[in-house]
C-alpha cells in the first residue's frame, strides 16, 4: 500500500478515504479529526468531530455548544478504529490538548503533526516523537533564519523593562489560545507574583486553562483596573488590540509582541513594536529538521508555512519530500478570539 492510498491532500484538507475522515478540514465535512483548537485547524460545522477533550472544550468555548453535530473525546495514546485504519493521538506540545494524529493501515504509519514544538512549555503535555513511515510536518518557521532561542530569556527582557519603566504599562500582544497562557506561566516561573491583566477576549480561555490545573496565579481583567494599577504592570491582549482604541487608556504603554515572527526586525517595525519578544509555540528551523530526521520517516509531506526550504532540506538528506499546498492553514489569526469574546465597551 502506498501512502497516497491512506491519506491524500484535497482542497478541503488531508483526506483518509479508507477511514472516511479528514484531518483539520478547512470546510465542514461529515467526519473531522482535529489536531488542536486554533481557528485555522478547528472549524465549526462538522457533522462529527474526534479530538482530545481539551480541544473539544476549547472549540465549545469559541463556537458555542452546537459547534458540531456530535463529538468524541480521545486521550493521548488511545487508539480508535475508523474504517480500515487505526487512529492514535500523541502529544504535539503546541497548546493545551494539541495532538499529532497517527494513521495506520496495512503496516504503514502516517503521522500528521498539526502544529508542534519540541521545547518545554509549562501549559501543555510535551511533544512526543512518533516513529513513522510518512511524516506530515508544518513549516510555519521553515527557514534557517528562524531560531527562536530561549523563551525564559525573553521573559527576563520583559521584566527588566518593567523595572526600568515602572510608570509605563506593558502591553503584550499574544495569541488568545496558548501563547497568552504560556506567557503567564513563564512569568510566574520567575517568581513574579503581581496581578497580570487581560483583554476581555482572553478571559474564557485563560480561566479554562486554570480549571485544568495550569498554575497562572492572580489574573484580572484590564477593564476593571485603574490607570495607576496598570502602570508598571503586564497586560496581555490580542495583537490586533495593540493598534485599537482599547489600548489608549493605558499609561504611556510599552508595546510588546510575543511571536516567532519577532525574529524579523521588519515585522517588529511593521507592528510598531517597541519590545519584540521572540517566543513561539511552533518549532523553529532546528526543531523542524531535528524532528523530521528523528521520526525515521522516508516520506516527508510539508504544509502550511515555508514549505520549499524544508522540502529541499529533506531531499538533500535522501528523503522523498513534497509540499501539500493546502490553502487555509497558517499561523493562527492575529485577531483570534477578539470578536468572539469581546465584551461591551471593548474595541474589537
GROMACS .gro file of C-alpha atoms in nm:
model
  348
    1UNK     CA    1   0.000   0.000   0.000
    2UNK     CA    2   0.126   0.347  -0.091
    3UNK     CA    3   0.095   0.645   0.147
    4UNK     CA    4  -0.147   0.806  -0.102
    5UNK     CA    5  -0.379   0.508  -0.054
    6UNK     CA    6  -0.420   0.609   0.311
    7UNK     CA    7  -0.406   0.989   0.312
    8UNK     CA    8  -0.434   1.228   0.022
    9UNK     CA    9  -0.436   1.610   0.013
   10UNK     CA   10  -0.757   1.766  -0.122
   11UNK     CA   11  -0.881   2.126  -0.146
   12UNK     CA   12  -1.067   2.066   0.183
   13UNK     CA   13  -0.766   1.922   0.366
   14UNK     CA   14  -0.594   1.588   0.417
   15UNK     CA   15  -0.846   1.312   0.347
   16UNK     CA   16  -0.842   0.950   0.460
   17UNK     CA   17  -1.083   0.785   0.218
   18UNK     CA   18  -1.048   0.434   0.359
   19UNK     CA   19  -1.118   0.574   0.706
   20UNK     CA   20  -1.394   0.813   0.599
   21UNK     CA   21  -1.249   1.124   0.766
   22UNK     CA   22  -1.049   1.442   0.715
   23UNK     CA   23  -0.773   1.579   0.935
   24UNK     CA   24  -0.819   1.951   1.020
   25UNK     CA   25  -1.051   2.014   0.724
   26UNK     CA   26  -1.086   2.374   0.611
   27UNK     CA   27  -1.456   2.328   0.529
   28UNK     CA   28  -1.741   2.146   0.701
   29UNK     CA   29  -1.728   1.768   0.646
   30UNK     CA   30  -1.908   1.459   0.774
   31UNK     CA   31  -1.621   1.340   0.996
   32UNK     CA   32  -1.331   1.558   1.114
   33UNK     CA   33  -1.029   1.455   1.321
   34UNK     CA   34  -0.890   1.773   1.479
   35UNK     CA   35  -0.532   1.824   1.597
   36UNK     CA   36  -0.590   2.135   1.815
   37UNK     CA   37  -0.816   2.429   1.886
   38UNK     CA   38  -0.666   2.711   1.677
   39UNK     CA   39  -0.912   2.854   1.427
   40UNK     CA   40  -0.711   2.759   1.118
   41UNK     CA   41  -0.734   2.391   1.220
   42UNK     CA   42  -1.055   2.366   1.424
   43UNK     CA   43  -1.363   2.493   1.244
   44UNK     CA   44  -1.728   2.469   1.338
   45UNK     CA   45  -1.996   2.294   1.138
   46UNK     CA   46  -1.865   1.936   1.103
   47UNK     CA   47  -2.117   1.656   1.142
   48UNK     CA   48  -1.884   1.462   1.375
   49UNK     CA   49  -1.556   1.561   1.547
   50UNK     CA   50  -1.288   1.343   1.709
   51UNK     CA   51  -1.036   1.532   1.926
   52UNK     CA   52  -0.887   1.547   2.274
   53UNK     CA   53  -1.121   1.659   2.550
   54UNK     CA   54  -0.934   1.988   2.582
   55UNK     CA   55  -0.967   2.063   2.211
   56UNK     CA   56  -1.339   1.986   2.221
   57UNK     CA   57  -1.382   2.210   2.525
   58UNK     CA   58  -1.193   2.494   2.358
   59UNK     CA   59  -1.399   2.460   2.042
   60UNK     CA   60  -1.713   2.473   2.254
   61UNK     CA   61  -1.589   2.789   2.429
   62UNK     CA   62  -1.515   2.957   2.098
   63UNK     CA   63  -1.802   2.841   1.879
   64UNK     CA   64  -2.082   2.751   2.119
   65UNK     CA   65  -2.242   2.428   2.236
   66UNK     CA   66  -2.359   2.327   1.888
   67UNK     CA   67  -2.025   2.364   1.709
   68UNK     CA   68  -2.059   2.007   1.572
   69UNK     CA   69  -2.331   1.750   1.521
   70UNK     CA   70  -2.156   1.505   1.755
   71UNK     CA   71  -1.822   1.479   1.933
   72UNK     CA   72  -1.596   1.204   2.063
   73UNK     CA   73  -1.309   1.264   2.304
   74UNK     CA   74  -0.986   1.067   2.277
   75UNK     CA   75  -0.688   1.059   2.514
   76UNK     CA   76  -0.318   1.062   2.430
   77UNK     CA   77  -0.203   0.711   2.348
   78UNK     CA   78  -0.558   0.592   2.285
   79UNK     CA   79  -0.645   0.429   1.952
   80UNK     CA   80  -0.975   0.405   1.767
   81UNK     CA   81  -1.068   0.214   1.453
   82UNK     CA   82  -1.200   0.434   1.173
   83UNK     CA   83  -1.293   0.235   0.865
   84UNK     CA   84  -0.986   0.040   0.758
   85UNK     CA   85  -0.747   0.241   0.974
   86UNK     CA   86  -0.630   0.270   1.332
   87UNK     CA   87  -0.601   0.628   1.457
   88UNK     CA   88  -0.391   0.719   1.763
   89UNK     CA   89  -0.339   1.059   1.924
   90UNK     CA   90   0.002   1.169   2.056
   91UNK     CA   91   0.105   1.498   2.227
   92UNK     CA   92   0.220   1.777   1.994
   93UNK     CA   93   0.343   2.025   2.257
   94UNK     CA   94   0.179   2.317   2.075
   95UNK     CA   95  -0.107   2.425   2.305
   96UNK     CA   96  -0.332   2.262   2.562
   97UNK     CA   97  -0.486   1.949   2.410
   98UNK     CA   98  -0.284   1.964   2.088
   99UNK     CA   99  -0.214   1.631   1.922
  100UNK     CA  100  -0.031   1.457   1.645
  101UNK     CA  101  -0.251   1.205   1.469
  102UNK     CA  102  -0.105   0.869   1.369
  103UNK     CA  103  -0.300   0.686   1.099
  104UNK     CA  104  -0.208   0.319   1.040
  105UNK     CA  105  -0.322   0.074   0.776
  106UNK     CA  106  -0.164  -0.243   0.633
  107UNK     CA  107   0.158  -0.194   0.829
  108UNK     CA  108   0.209   0.169   0.715
  109UNK     CA  109   0.204   0.456   0.962
  110UNK     CA  110   0.150   0.821   0.869
  111UNK     CA  111   0.177   1.090   1.137
  112UNK     CA  112   0.005   1.424   1.082
  113UNK     CA  113   0.172   1.664   1.325
  114UNK     CA  114  -0.070   1.956   1.308
  115UNK     CA  115   0.129   2.236   1.473
  116UNK     CA  116   0.402   2.136   1.717
  117UNK     CA  117   0.707   2.242   1.915
  118UNK     CA  118   0.968   2.031   2.088
  119UNK     CA  119   1.070   2.272   2.364
  120UNK     CA  120   0.936   2.281   2.723
  121UNK     CA  121   0.602   2.451   2.786
  122UNK     CA  122   0.450   2.453   3.137
  123UNK     CA  123   0.096   2.474   2.995
  124UNK     CA  124   0.076   2.158   2.785
  125UNK     CA  125   0.197   1.798   2.758
  126UNK     CA  126   0.542   1.779   2.591
  127UNK     CA  127   0.586   1.677   2.229
  128UNK     CA  128   0.619   1.303   2.178
  129UNK     CA  129   0.834   1.174   1.895
  130UNK     CA  130   0.647   0.907   1.698
  131UNK     CA  131   0.836   0.682   1.458
  132UNK     CA  132   0.659   0.660   1.125
  133UNK     CA  133   0.688   0.593   0.753
  134UNK     CA  134   0.539   0.926   0.646
  135UNK     CA  135   0.559   1.248   0.848
  136UNK     CA  136   0.331   1.541   0.769
  137UNK     CA  137   0.505   1.843   0.917
  138UNK     CA  138   0.414   2.206   0.946
  139UNK     CA  139   0.668   2.464   0.827
  140UNK     CA  140   0.543   2.790   0.979
  141UNK     CA  141   0.902   2.885   1.060
  142UNK     CA  142   1.064   2.668   0.795
  143UNK     CA  143   1.361   2.890   0.713
  144UNK     CA  144   1.710   2.879   0.870
  145UNK     CA  145   1.673   3.240   0.990
  146UNK     CA  146   1.412   3.127   1.240
  147UNK     CA  147   1.589   3.008   1.553
  148UNK     CA  148   1.374   3.105   1.847
  149UNK     CA  149   1.625   3.082   2.129
  150UNK     CA  150   1.538   3.070   2.499
  151UNK     CA  151   1.185   3.178   2.592
  152UNK     CA  152   1.290   3.235   2.954
  153UNK     CA  153   1.549   3.489   2.838
  154UNK     CA  154   1.275   3.680   2.655
  155UNK     CA  155   1.070   3.691   2.976
  156UNK     CA  156   1.375   3.835   3.155
  157UNK     CA  157   1.379   4.112   2.893
  158UNK     CA  158   1.016   4.191   2.967
  159UNK     CA  159   1.065   4.200   3.343
  160UNK     CA  160   1.378   4.413   3.302
  161UNK     CA  161   1.174   4.665   3.106
  162UNK     CA  162   0.913   4.667   3.382
  163UNK     CA  163   1.184   4.751   3.633
  164UNK     CA  164   1.327   5.027   3.413
  165UNK     CA  165   0.990   5.188   3.338
  166UNK     CA  166   0.764   5.137   3.641
  167UNK     CA  167   0.546   5.428   3.535
  168UNK     CA  168   0.459   5.269   3.198
  169UNK     CA  169   0.209   4.996   3.120
  170UNK     CA  170   0.348   4.699   2.928
  171UNK     CA  171   0.104   4.577   2.663
  172UNK     CA  172   0.199   4.236   2.526
  173UNK     CA  173   0.034   4.118   2.206
  174UNK     CA  174  -0.017   3.742   2.217
  175UNK     CA  175  -0.249   3.490   2.057
  176UNK     CA  176  -0.551   3.423   2.275
  177UNK     CA  177  -0.519   3.045   2.282
  178UNK     CA  178  -0.192   2.900   2.405
  179UNK     CA  179   0.053   3.188   2.376
  180UNK     CA  180  -0.114   3.411   2.636
  181UNK     CA  181  -0.137   3.133   2.893
  182UNK     CA  182   0.219   3.018   2.827
  183UNK     CA  183   0.346   3.372   2.880
  184UNK     CA  184   0.165   3.397   3.212
  185UNK     CA  185   0.310   3.063   3.326
  186UNK     CA  186   0.663   3.161   3.217
  187UNK     CA  187   0.634   3.492   3.402
  188UNK     CA  188   0.514   3.311   3.715
  189UNK     CA  189   0.808   3.071   3.694
  190UNK     CA  190   1.039   3.368   3.762
  191UNK     CA  191   0.867   3.431   4.096
  192UNK     CA  192   0.668   3.731   3.970
  193UNK     CA  193   0.350   3.733   4.181
  194UNK     CA  194   0.180   4.062   4.094
  195UNK     CA  195  -0.151   4.067   3.907
  196UNK     CA  196  -0.132   4.010   3.534
  197UNK     CA  197  -0.407   4.181   3.338
  198UNK     CA  198  -0.601   4.054   3.038
  199UNK     CA  199  -0.801   4.189   2.748
  200UNK     CA  200  -1.156   4.053   2.780
  201UNK     CA  201  -1.109   3.838   2.468
  202UNK     CA  202  -0.866   3.619   2.663
  203UNK     CA  203  -1.071   3.564   2.976
  204UNK     CA  204  -1.267   3.247   2.896
  205UNK     CA  205  -0.974   3.053   2.755
  206UNK     CA  206  -0.741   3.162   3.037
  207UNK     CA  207  -0.998   3.062   3.301
  208UNK     CA  208  -1.032   2.727   3.124
  209UNK     CA  209  -0.656   2.670   3.141
  210UNK     CA  210  -0.668   2.742   3.515
  211UNK     CA  211  -0.957   2.496   3.555
  212UNK     CA  212  -0.734   2.226   3.403
  213UNK     CA  213  -0.477   2.274   3.678
  214UNK     CA  214  -0.240   2.513   3.498
  215UNK     CA  215  -0.095   2.748   3.764
  216UNK     CA  216  -0.140   3.105   3.639
  217UNK     CA  217  -0.161   3.298   3.964
  218UNK     CA  218  -0.363   3.617   4.001
  219UNK     CA  219  -0.512   3.715   3.664
  220UNK     CA  220  -0.752   4.009   3.632
  221UNK     CA  221  -0.933   4.194   3.356
  222UNK     CA  222  -0.772   4.517   3.245
  223UNK     CA  223  -1.109   4.691   3.216
  224UNK     CA  224  -1.156   4.659   3.594
  225UNK     CA  225  -0.818   4.817   3.680
  226UNK     CA  226  -0.738   5.183   3.732
  227UNK     CA  227  -0.478   5.363   3.525
  228UNK     CA  228  -0.247   5.367   3.827
  229UNK     CA  229  -0.278   4.988   3.868
  230UNK     CA  230  -0.193   4.932   3.501
  231UNK     CA  231   0.126   5.138   3.526
  232UNK     CA  232   0.423   4.907   3.574
  233UNK     CA  233   0.207   4.602   3.515
  234UNK     CA  234   0.185   4.341   3.236
  235UNK     CA  235  -0.133   4.334   3.029
  236UNK     CA  236  -0.189   4.069   2.763
  237UNK     CA  237  -0.408   4.136   2.461
  238UNK     CA  238  -0.464   4.002   2.108
  239UNK     CA  239  -0.205   4.155   1.871
  240UNK     CA  240  -0.472   4.348   1.682
  241UNK     CA  241  -0.576   4.527   2.003
  242UNK     CA  242  -0.233   4.695   2.022
  243UNK     CA  243  -0.349   4.927   1.744
  244UNK     CA  244  -0.708   4.975   1.861
  245UNK     CA  245  -0.880   5.245   2.066
  246UNK     CA  246  -0.879   4.997   2.357
  247UNK     CA  247  -0.504   5.047   2.408
  248UNK     CA  248  -0.529   5.424   2.453
  249UNK     CA  249  -0.639   5.407   2.816
  250UNK     CA  250  -0.302   5.264   2.925
  251UNK     CA  251  -0.038   5.498   3.070
  252UNK     CA  252   0.243   5.554   2.816
  253UNK     CA  253   0.238   5.188   2.708
  254UNK     CA  254   0.544   4.989   2.606
  255UNK     CA  255   0.418   4.791   2.306
  256UNK     CA  256   0.540   4.430   2.307
  257UNK     CA  257   0.461   4.135   2.081
  258UNK     CA  258   0.542   3.773   2.166
  259UNK     CA  259   0.587   3.574   1.845
  260UNK     CA  260   0.843   3.381   1.646
  261UNK     CA  261   0.793   3.646   1.377
  262UNK     CA  262   0.968   3.897   1.605
  263UNK     CA  263   1.295   3.740   1.492
  264UNK     CA  264   1.245   3.951   1.177
  265UNK     CA  265   1.305   4.316   1.262
  266UNK     CA  266   1.094   4.437   0.971
  267UNK     CA  267   0.796   4.256   1.124
  268UNK     CA  268   0.850   4.429   1.457
  269UNK     CA  269   0.870   4.768   1.286
  270UNK     CA  270   0.560   4.689   1.082
  271UNK     CA  271   0.365   4.627   1.403
  272UNK     CA  272   0.520   4.933   1.574
  273UNK     CA  273   0.658   4.704   1.843
  274UNK     CA  274   0.890   4.866   2.095
  275UNK     CA  275   0.987   4.544   2.274
  276UNK     CA  276   0.981   4.235   2.049
  277UNK     CA  277   0.974   3.902   2.235
  278UNK     CA  278   1.085   3.600   2.031
  279UNK     CA  279   0.857   3.338   2.184
  280UNK     CA  280   0.683   3.089   1.958
  281UNK     CA  281   0.454   2.792   2.001
  282UNK     CA  282   0.581   2.646   1.673
  283UNK     CA  283   0.901   2.452   1.607
  284UNK     CA  284   1.183   2.667   1.469
  285UNK     CA  285   1.413   2.559   1.185
  286UNK     CA  286   1.628   2.342   1.410
  287UNK     CA  287   1.320   2.192   1.573
  288UNK     CA  288   1.167   2.108   1.237
  289UNK     CA  289   1.476   1.950   1.087
  290UNK     CA  290   1.564   1.758   1.403
  291UNK     CA  291   1.212   1.619   1.427
  292UNK     CA  292   1.191   1.526   1.060
  293UNK     CA  293   1.516   1.330   1.089
  294UNK     CA  294   1.426   1.167   1.420
  295UNK     CA  295   1.091   1.024   1.304
  296UNK     CA  296   1.274   0.788   1.068
  297UNK     CA  297   1.016   0.866   0.801
  298UNK     CA  298   1.125   0.813   0.439
  299UNK     CA  299   0.846   1.037   0.306
  300UNK     CA  300   0.803   1.396   0.427
  301UNK     CA  301   0.493   1.597   0.341
  302UNK     CA  302   0.521   1.968   0.422
  303UNK     CA  303   0.229   2.202   0.479
  304UNK     CA  304   0.124   2.548   0.598
  305UNK     CA  305   0.434   2.761   0.601
  306UNK     CA  306   0.773   2.798   0.433
  307UNK     CA  307   0.736   2.469   0.251
  308UNK     CA  308   1.005   2.492  -0.017
  309UNK     CA  309   1.307   2.522   0.213
  310UNK     CA  310   1.209   2.223   0.428
  311UNK     CA  311   1.127   2.015   0.120
  312UNK     CA  312   1.470   2.100  -0.024
  313UNK     CA  313   1.645   2.018   0.305
  314UNK     CA  314   1.467   1.681   0.320
  315UNK     CA  315   1.552   1.589  -0.039
  316UNK     CA  316   1.922   1.667   0.016
  317UNK     CA  317   1.909   1.414   0.302
  318UNK     CA  318   1.780   1.144   0.070
  319UNK     CA  319   1.418   1.166   0.177
  320UNK     CA  320   1.118   1.178  -0.054
  321UNK     CA  321   0.956   1.513   0.017
  322UNK     CA  322   0.677   1.720  -0.128
  323UNK     CA  323   0.466   2.025  -0.038
  324UNK     CA  324   0.094   1.971   0.017
  325UNK     CA  325  -0.007   2.325  -0.081
  326UNK     CA  326  -0.332   2.317   0.118
  327UNK     CA  327  -0.496   2.659   0.130
  328UNK     CA  328  -0.639   2.768   0.465
  329UNK     CA  329  -0.366   2.670   0.710
  330UNK     CA  330  -0.122   2.917   0.856
  331UNK     CA  331  -0.026   3.093   1.172
  332UNK     CA  332  -0.333   3.143   1.385
  333UNK     CA  333  -0.523   3.462   1.314
  334UNK     CA  334  -0.376   3.762   1.498
  335UNK     CA  335  -0.730   3.865   1.584
  336UNK     CA  336  -0.806   3.514   1.709
  337UNK     CA  337  -1.064   3.537   1.983
  338UNK     CA  338  -1.116   3.913   1.977
  339UNK     CA  339  -1.460   3.932   1.822
  340UNK     CA  340  -1.593   3.611   1.968
  341UNK     CA  341  -1.532   3.708   2.330
  342UNK     CA  342  -1.505   4.088   2.338
  343UNK     CA  343  -1.728   4.246   2.596
  344UNK     CA  344  -1.934   4.566   2.585
  345UNK     CA  345  -1.716   4.873   2.581
  346UNK     CA  346  -1.410   4.694   2.445
  347UNK     CA  347  -1.295   4.777   2.095
  348UNK     CA  348  -1.255   4.483   1.861
   0.00000   0.00000   0.00000
